[in-house]
Short mmCIF file of C-alpha atoms in Angstrom, two decimals:
data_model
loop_
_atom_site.label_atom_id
_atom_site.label_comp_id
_atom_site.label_asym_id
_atom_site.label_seq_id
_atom_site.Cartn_x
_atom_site.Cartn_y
_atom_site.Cartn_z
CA UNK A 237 0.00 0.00 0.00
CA UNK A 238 2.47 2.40 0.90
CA UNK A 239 4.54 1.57 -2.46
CA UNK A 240 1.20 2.46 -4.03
CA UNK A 241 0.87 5.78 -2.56
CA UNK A 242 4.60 6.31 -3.22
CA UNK A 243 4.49 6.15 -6.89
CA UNK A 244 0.82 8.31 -7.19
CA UNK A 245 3.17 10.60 -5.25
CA UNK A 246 5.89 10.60 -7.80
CA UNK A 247 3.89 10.65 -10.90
CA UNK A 248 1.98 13.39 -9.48
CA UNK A 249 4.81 15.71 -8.69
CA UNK A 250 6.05 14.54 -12.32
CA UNK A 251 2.90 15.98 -13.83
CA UNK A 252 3.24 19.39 -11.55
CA UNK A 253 6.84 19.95 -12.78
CA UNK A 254 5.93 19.18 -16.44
CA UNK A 255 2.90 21.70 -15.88
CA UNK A 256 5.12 24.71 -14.07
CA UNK A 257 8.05 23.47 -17.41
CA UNK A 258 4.69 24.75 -19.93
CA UNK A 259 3.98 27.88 -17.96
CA UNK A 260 7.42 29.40 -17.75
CA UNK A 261 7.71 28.49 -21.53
CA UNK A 262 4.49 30.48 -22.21
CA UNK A 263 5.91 33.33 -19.68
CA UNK A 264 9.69 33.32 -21.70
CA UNK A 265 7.33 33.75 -24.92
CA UNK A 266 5.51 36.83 -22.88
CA UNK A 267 8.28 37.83 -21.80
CA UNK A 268 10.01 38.32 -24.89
CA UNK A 269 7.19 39.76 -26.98
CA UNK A 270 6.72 42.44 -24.66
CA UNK A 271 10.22 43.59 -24.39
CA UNK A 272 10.32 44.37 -28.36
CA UNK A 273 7.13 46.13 -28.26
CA UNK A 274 6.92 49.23 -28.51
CA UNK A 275 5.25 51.48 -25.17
CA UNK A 276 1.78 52.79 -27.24
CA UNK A 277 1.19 56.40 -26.30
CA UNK A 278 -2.34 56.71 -25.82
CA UNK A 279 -4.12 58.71 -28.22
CA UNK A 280 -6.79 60.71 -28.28
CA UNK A 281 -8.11 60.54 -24.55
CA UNK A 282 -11.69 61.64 -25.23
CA UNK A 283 -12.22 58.08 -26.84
CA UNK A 284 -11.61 56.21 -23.92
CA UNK A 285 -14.20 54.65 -21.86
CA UNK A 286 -15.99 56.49 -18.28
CA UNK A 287 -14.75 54.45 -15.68
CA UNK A 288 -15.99 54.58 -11.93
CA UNK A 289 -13.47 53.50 -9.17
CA UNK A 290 -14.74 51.48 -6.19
CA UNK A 291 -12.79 51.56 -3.10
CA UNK A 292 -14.21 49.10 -0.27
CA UNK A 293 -13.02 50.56 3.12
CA UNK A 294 -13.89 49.03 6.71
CA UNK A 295 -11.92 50.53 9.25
CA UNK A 296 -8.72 51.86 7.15
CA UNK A 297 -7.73 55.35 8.72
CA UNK A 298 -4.30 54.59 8.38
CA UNK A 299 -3.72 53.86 4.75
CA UNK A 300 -6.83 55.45 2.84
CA UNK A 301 -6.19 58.94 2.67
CA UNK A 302 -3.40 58.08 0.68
CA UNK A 303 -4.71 55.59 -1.70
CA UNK A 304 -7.51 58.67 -2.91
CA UNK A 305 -5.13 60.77 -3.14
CA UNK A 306 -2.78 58.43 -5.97
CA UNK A 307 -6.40 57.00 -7.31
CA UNK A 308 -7.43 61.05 -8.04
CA UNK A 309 -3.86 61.86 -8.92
CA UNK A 310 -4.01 59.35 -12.24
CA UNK A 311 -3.52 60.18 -15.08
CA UNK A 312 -7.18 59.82 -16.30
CA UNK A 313 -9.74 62.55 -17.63
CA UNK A 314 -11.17 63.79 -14.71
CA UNK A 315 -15.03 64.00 -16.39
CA UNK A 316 -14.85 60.61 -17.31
CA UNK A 317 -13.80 59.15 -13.58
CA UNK A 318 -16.26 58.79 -11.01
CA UNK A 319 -14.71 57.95 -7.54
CA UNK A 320 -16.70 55.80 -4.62
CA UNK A 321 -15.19 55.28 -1.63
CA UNK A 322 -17.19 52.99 0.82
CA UNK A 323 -16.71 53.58 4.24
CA UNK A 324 -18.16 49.96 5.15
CA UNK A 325 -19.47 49.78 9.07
CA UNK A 326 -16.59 51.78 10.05
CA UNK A 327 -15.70 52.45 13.79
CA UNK A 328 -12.54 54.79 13.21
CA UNK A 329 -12.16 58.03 11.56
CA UNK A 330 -12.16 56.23 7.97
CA UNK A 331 -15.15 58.77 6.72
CA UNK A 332 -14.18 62.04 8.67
CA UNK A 333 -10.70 61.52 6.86
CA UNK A 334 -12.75 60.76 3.63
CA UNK A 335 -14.77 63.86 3.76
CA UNK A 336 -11.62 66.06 4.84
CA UNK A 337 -9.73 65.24 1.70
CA UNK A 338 -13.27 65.72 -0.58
CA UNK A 339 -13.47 69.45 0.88
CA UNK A 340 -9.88 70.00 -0.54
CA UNK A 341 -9.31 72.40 -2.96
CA UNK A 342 -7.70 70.60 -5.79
CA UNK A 343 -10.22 67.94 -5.43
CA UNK A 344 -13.24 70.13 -4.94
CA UNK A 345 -14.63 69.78 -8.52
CA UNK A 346 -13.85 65.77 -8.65
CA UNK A 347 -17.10 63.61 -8.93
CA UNK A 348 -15.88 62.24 -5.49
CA UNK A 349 -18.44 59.98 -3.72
CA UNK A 350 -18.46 58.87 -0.44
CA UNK A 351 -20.87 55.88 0.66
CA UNK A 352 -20.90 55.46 4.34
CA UNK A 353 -23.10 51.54 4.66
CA UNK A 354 -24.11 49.60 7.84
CA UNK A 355 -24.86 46.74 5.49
CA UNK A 356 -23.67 42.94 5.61
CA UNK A 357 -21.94 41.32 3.00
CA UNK A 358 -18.37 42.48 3.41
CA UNK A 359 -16.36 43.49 0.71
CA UNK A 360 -18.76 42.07 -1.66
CA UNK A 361 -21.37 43.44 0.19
CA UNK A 362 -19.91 46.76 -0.27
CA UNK A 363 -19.15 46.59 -3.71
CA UNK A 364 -22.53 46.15 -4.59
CA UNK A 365 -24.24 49.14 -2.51
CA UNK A 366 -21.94 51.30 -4.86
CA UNK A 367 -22.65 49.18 -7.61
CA UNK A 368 -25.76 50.83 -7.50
CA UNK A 369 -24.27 54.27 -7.82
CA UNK A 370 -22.16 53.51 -10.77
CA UNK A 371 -22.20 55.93 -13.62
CA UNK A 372 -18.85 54.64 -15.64
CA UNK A 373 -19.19 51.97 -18.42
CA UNK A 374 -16.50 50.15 -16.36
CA UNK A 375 -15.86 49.38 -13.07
CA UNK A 376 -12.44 49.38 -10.96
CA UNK A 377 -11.72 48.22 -8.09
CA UNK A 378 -8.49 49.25 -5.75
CA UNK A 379 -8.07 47.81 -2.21
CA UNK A 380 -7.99 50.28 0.55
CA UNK A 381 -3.95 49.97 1.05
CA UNK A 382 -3.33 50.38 -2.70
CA UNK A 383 -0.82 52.96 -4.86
CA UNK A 384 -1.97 52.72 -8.48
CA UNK A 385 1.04 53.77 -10.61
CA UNK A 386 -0.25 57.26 -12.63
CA UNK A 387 -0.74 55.43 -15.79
CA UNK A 388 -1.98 52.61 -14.19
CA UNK A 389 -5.85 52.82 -15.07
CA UNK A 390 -4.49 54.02 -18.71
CA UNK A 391 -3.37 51.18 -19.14
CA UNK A 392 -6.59 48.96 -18.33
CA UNK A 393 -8.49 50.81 -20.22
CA UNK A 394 -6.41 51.04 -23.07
CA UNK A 395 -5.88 47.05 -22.87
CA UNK A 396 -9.97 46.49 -23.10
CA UNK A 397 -10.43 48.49 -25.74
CA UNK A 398 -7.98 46.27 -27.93
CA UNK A 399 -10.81 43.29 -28.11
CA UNK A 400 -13.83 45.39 -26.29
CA UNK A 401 -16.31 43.18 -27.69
CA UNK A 402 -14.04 40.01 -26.10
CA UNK A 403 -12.94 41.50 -22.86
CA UNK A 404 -15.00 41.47 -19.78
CA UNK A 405 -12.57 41.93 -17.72
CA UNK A 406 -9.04 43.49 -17.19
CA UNK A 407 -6.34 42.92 -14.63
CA UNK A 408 -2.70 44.54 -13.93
CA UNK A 409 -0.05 43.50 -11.69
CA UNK A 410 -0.03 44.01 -8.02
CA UNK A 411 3.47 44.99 -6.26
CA UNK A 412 4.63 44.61 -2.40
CA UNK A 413 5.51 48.35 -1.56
CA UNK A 414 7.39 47.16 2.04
CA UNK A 415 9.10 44.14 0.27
CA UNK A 416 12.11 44.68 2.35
CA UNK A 417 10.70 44.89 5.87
CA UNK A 418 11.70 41.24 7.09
CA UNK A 419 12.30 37.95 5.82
CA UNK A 420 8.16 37.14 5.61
CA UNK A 421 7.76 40.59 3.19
CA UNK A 422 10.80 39.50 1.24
CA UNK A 423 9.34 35.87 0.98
CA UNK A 424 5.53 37.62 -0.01
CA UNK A 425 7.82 39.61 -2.46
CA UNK A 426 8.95 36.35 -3.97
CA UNK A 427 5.86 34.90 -4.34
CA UNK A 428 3.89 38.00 -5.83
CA UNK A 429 6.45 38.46 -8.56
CA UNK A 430 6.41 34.37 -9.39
CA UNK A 431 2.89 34.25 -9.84
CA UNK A 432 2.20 37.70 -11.63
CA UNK A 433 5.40 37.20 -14.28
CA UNK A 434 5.17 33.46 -14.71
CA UNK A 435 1.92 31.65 -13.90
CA UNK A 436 0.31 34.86 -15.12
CA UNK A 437 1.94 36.09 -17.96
CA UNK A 438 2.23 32.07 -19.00
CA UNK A 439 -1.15 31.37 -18.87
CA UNK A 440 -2.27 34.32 -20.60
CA UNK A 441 -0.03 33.69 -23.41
CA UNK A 442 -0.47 30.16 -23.88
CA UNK A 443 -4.45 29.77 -23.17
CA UNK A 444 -5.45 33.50 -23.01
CA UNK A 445 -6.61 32.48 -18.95
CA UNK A 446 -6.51 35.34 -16.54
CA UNK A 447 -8.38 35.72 -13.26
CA UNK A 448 -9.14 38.48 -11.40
CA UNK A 449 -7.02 39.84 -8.38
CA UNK A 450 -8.38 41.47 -5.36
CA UNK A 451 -7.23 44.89 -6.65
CA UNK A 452 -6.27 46.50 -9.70
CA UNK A 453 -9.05 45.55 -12.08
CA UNK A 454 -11.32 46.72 -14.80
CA UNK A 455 -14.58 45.01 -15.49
CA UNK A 456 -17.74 46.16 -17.16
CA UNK A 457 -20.20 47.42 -15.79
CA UNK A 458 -22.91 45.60 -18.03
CA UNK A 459 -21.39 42.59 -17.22
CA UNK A 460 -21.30 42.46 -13.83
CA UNK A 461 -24.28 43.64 -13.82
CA UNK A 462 -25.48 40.84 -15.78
CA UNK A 463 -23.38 38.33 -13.29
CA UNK A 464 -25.89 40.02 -10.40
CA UNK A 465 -22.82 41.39 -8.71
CA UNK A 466 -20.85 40.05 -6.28
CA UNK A 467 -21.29 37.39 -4.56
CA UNK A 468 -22.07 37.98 -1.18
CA UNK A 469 -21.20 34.66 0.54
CA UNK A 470 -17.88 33.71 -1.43
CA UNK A 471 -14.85 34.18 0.92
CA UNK A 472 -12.70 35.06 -2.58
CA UNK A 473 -15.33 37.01 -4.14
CA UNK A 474 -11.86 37.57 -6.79
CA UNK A 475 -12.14 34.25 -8.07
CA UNK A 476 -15.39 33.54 -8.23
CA UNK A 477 -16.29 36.27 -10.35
CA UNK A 478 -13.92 35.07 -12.51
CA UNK A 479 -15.84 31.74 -12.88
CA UNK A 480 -18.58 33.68 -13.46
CA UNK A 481 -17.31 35.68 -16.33
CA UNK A 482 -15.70 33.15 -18.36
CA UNK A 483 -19.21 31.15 -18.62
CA UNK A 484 -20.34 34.10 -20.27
CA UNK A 485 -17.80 33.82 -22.85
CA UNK A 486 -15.83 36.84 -21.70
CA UNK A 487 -11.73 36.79 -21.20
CA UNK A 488 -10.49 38.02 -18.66
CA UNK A 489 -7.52 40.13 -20.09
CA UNK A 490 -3.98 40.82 -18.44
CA UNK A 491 -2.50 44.53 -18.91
CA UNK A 492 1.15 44.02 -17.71
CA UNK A 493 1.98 47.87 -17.55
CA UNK A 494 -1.19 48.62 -14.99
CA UNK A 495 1.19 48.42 -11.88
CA UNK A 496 0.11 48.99 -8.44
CA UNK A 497 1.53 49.01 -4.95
CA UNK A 498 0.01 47.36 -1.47
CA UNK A 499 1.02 46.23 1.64
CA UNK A 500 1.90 42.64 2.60
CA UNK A 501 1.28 41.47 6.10
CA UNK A 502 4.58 41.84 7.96
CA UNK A 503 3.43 39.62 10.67
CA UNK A 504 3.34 36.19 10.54
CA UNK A 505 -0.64 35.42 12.25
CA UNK A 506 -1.81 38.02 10.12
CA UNK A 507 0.04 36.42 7.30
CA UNK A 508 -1.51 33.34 8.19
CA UNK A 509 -5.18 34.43 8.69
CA UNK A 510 -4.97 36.06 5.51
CA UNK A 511 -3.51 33.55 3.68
CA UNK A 512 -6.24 30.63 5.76
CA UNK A 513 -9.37 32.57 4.32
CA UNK A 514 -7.63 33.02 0.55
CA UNK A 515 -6.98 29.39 0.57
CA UNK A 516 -10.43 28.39 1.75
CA UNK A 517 -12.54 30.56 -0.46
CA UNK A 518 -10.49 28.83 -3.60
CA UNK A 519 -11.42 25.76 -2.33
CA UNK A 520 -15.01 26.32 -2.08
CA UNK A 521 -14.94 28.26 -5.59
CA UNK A 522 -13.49 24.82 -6.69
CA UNK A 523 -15.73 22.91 -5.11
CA UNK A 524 -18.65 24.64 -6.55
CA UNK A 525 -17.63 24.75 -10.10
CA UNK A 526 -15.81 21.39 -10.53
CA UNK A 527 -19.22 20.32 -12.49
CA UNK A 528 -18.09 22.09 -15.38
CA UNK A 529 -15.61 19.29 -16.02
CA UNK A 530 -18.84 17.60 -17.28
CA UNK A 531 -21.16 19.52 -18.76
CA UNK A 532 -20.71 21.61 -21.99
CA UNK A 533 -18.44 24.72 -21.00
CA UNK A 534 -16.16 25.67 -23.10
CA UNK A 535 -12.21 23.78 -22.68
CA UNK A 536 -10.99 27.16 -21.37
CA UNK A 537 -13.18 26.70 -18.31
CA UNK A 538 -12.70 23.23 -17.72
CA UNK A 539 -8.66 24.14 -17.62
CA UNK A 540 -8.96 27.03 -15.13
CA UNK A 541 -10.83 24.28 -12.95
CA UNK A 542 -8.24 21.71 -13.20
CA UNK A 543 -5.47 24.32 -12.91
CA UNK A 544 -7.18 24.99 -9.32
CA UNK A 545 -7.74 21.44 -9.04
CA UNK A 546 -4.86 20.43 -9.02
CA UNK A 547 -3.06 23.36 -7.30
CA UNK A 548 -5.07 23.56 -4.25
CA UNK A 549 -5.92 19.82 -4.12
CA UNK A 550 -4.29 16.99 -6.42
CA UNK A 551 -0.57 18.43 -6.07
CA UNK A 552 -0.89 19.59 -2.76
CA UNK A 553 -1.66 16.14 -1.27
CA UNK A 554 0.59 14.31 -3.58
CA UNK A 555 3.49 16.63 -1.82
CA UNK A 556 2.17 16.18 1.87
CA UNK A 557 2.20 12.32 1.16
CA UNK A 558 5.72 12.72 -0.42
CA UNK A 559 7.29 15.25 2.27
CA UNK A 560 5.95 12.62 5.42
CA UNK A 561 7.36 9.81 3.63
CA UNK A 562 10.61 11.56 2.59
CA UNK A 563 11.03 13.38 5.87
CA UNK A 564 10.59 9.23 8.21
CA UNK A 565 13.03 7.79 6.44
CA UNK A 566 15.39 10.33 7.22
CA UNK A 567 14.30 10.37 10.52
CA UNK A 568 14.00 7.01 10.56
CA UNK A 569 18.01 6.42 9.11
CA UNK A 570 19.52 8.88 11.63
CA UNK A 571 17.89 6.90 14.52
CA UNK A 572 19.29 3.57 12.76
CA UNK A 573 22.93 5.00 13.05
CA UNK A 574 22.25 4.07 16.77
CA UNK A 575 19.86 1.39 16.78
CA UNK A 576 19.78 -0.82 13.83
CA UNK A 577 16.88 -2.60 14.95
CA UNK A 578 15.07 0.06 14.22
CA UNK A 579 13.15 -0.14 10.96
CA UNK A 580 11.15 2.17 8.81
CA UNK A 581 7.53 1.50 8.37
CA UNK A 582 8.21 3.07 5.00
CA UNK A 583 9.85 0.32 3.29
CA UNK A 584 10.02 0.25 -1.02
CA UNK A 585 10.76 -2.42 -3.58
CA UNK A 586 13.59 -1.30 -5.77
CA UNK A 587 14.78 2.28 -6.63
CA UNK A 588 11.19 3.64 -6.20
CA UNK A 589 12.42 5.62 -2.66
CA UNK A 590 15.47 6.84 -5.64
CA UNK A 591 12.81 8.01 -7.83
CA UNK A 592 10.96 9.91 -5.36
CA UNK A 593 14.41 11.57 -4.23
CA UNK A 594 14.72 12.67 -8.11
CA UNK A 595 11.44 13.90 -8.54
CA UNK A 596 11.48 16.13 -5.39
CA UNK A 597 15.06 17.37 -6.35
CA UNK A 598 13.62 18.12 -9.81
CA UNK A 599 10.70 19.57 -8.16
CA UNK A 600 13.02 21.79 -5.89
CA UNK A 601 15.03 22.92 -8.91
CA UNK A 602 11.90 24.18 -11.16
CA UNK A 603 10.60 26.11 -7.80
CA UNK A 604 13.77 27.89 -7.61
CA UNK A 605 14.16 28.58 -11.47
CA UNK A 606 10.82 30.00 -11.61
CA UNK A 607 11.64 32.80 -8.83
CA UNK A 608 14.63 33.84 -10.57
CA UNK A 609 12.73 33.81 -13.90
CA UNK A 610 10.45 35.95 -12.22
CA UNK A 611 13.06 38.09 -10.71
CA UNK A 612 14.81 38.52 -13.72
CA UNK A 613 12.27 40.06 -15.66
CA UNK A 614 11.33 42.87 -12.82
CA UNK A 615 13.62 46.07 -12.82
CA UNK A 616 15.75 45.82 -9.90
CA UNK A 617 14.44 42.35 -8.32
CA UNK A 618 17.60 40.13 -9.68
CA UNK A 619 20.12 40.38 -6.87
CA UNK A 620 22.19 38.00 -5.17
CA UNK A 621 19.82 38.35 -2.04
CA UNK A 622 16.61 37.66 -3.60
CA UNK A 623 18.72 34.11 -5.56
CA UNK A 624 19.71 33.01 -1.75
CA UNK A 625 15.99 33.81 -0.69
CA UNK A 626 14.75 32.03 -3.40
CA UNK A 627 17.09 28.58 -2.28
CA UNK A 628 15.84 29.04 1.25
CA UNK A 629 11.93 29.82 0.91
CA UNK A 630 11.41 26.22 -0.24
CA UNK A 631 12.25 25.22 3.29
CA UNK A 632 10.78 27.96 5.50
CA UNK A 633 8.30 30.22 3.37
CA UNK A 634 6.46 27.86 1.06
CA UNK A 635 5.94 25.05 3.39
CA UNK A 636 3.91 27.25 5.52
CA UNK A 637 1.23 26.96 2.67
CA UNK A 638 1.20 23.13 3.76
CA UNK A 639 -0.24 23.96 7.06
CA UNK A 640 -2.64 26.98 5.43
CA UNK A 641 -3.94 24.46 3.48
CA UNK A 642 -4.56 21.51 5.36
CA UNK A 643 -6.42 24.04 8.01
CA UNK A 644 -8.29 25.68 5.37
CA UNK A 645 -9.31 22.42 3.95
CA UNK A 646 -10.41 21.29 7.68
CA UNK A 647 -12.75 24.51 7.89
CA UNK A 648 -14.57 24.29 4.78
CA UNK A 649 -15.47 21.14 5.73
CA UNK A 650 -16.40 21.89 8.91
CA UNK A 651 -18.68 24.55 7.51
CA UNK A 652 -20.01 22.01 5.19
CA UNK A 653 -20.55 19.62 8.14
CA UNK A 654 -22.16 22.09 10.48
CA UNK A 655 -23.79 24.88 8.33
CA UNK A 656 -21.40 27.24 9.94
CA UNK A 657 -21.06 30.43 7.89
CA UNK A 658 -17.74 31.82 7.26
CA UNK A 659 -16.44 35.09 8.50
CA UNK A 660 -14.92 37.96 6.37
CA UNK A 661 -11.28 38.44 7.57
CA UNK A 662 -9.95 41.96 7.13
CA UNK A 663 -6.02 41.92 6.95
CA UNK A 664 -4.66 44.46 9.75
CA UNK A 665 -3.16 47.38 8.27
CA UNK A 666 -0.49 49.79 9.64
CA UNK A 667 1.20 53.28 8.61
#
């Protein structure tokens, strides 16, 4: 039996190498177009689309001010921006701060909205109270802790318009502005720029797949309309829309110059809570669209679901299995030194224990390679720090999403069990 789950182990990690192998070749194709094009001055402004901006903001005194101020300070026609800032069941000074910076001068004239809700719901809850106010033929949403770049909402725009009748939906990339705080920020640094430069970028080239972030997005107004907003009792209200778009036949588009700043939890139990409810809510968007593996949607659907699949579910036990089995016998061989009676209750015929030792080294060397393919393609990120980082996190950073996991996995189905409903976790913010 154990041989048995040994070699599902192995082929599995086999299969999750030769998928990560296809997705950095897709990014080194992205990757390469984009650095001979050509940066596209935008033309004539009055032809781009009204937009209105959606900020969700519970309790964010600290950070908010700030994020207006570099959302009005865009470079975007100010008649065709509508701003909504949602001060969502606040308890601070989030709305006296709002209302402050509306009676300033330079933004005086701004169609500047503040909603100030008691409603349920959460950030999807708050979304679609403003959703209701929405005068722009798109909407975007920043988090309350974001810096949009100037150009940033350019960008987006200018990226839907390529395909408008195709795009539904537009995301950018999303950038850890205190990257260098500690080793946890460094680590979140790693991870941000893998997945927006590789998986990202790779996907998008290779299968024209993009899902939507928390922050930093474009989507139409119509559309989501259409969708019936957000929904109110997903944990990752991110992802699931994104289901929900590409059954309508919509893309969901990726504009790589539409770069924008947050902050990373420095701490490591807000790193984890955060991380515990992202983790969960995929799982229960998986769990609820998995049936489109069966009916009639379209392949591009049924890959997204098996890309989540197998990221949050197939590989993740196959490497769990694989890391207690690995990790006994070494145990298991240093106790032997001292007591050769002692035997492992993990015991293989042949070189299959050799093959798993390949196919985790393997699996250790693509991990690394993608970082540094990551890192080499951001300004700045390629340094002889970040390549050590990159050896280390294996060991320390990434197995911590072992543990998110296997807890997040353990509360959905607790929640299934029990009926009990899941709580909205806001990630603690600082100045």
């Amino acid at each position: 039996m154990t041989d048995f789950f040994l070699v599902i182990s192995i082929i599995s990690i086999w299969i999750a190498v030769l998928e990560s192998i296809i997705i950095m070749a897709g990014a080194i194709v992205f990757i390469h177009k984009q650095s001979r094009q050509k940066l596209v001055n935008p033309g004539n402004l009055e032809d781009y689309p009204t937009v209105t901006v959606m900020v969700p903001a519970h309790n964010e005194e600290l950070v908010i001010q700030a994020t207006v101020e570099h959302i009005l300070q865009m470079n975007y026609p100010h008649h065709k921006m509508q701003l909504i800032v949602i001060a969502d069941n606040c308890k601070d000074q989030t709305a006296e701060r709002l209302k402050a910076l509306k009676a300033n001068e330079r933004y005086r004239n701004r169609n500047f909205v503040i909603l100030e809700r008691t409603g349920t719901g959460g950030k999807s809850g708050a979304l679609n109270d403003a959703l209701k106010q929405a005068t722009g033929e798109w909407i975007c949403v920043y988090d309350a802790d974001a810096a949009p770049e100037k150009n940033a909402l350019l960008f987006l725009t200018q990226k839907a318009m390529e395909q408008p009748e195709r795009y539904g939906a537009v995301f950018g990339r999303n950038k850890a502005r205190n990257r260098g705080q500690n080793f946890l920020s460094r680590c979140i640094n790693l991870e941000l720029v893998t997945i927006q430069r590789v998986h990202h970028t790779g996907l998008w080239q290779l299968f024209k797949l993009g899902t939507i972030p928390g922050t930093n997005f474009i989507v139409k107004t119509a559309l989501i309309q259409d969708i019936g907003g957000w929904d109110e009792h997903a944990i990752t209200e991110d992802t699931a829309i994104s289901f929900q778009i590409l059954t309508r036949g919509q893309l969901i588009a990726l504009a790589p110059q539409a770069e924008a700043y947050q902050q990373e939890p420095e701490d490591l139990k807000v790193y984890m809570k955060q991380r515990e409810r992202w983790a969960k809510g995929n799982y229960s968007v998986v769990t609820d669209n998995i049936r489109h593996l069966f009916d009639r949607s379209s392949w591009r659907i049924k890959l997204h679901v098996l890309y989540y699949a197998a990221s949050y579910f197939w590989f993740m036990i196959a490497i769990i299995i694989s890391d207690i089995i690995f990790i006994a016998n070494i145990v298991y061989q240093i106790i032997a030194l001292f007591n050769p009676a002692v035997v492992s209750p993990f015991r293989f015929e042949g070189d299959v224990y050799m093959y798993l030792v390949i196919a985790w080294a393997l699996m250790y060397y693509i991990y690394v390679l993608q970082i540094n393919l990551a890192l080499a393609a951001d300004i700045g990120q390629s340094t002889t720090r970040n390549f050590i980082l990159s050896c280390v996190s294996y060991f320390t950073y990434a197995q911590l999403f072992l543990v998110i996991s296997i807890k997040a996995f353990y509360s959905m189905i607790v929640d299934k069990i029990t009926g009990r409903e899941s709580k909205w976790y806001k990630t603690e913010r600082f100045g």
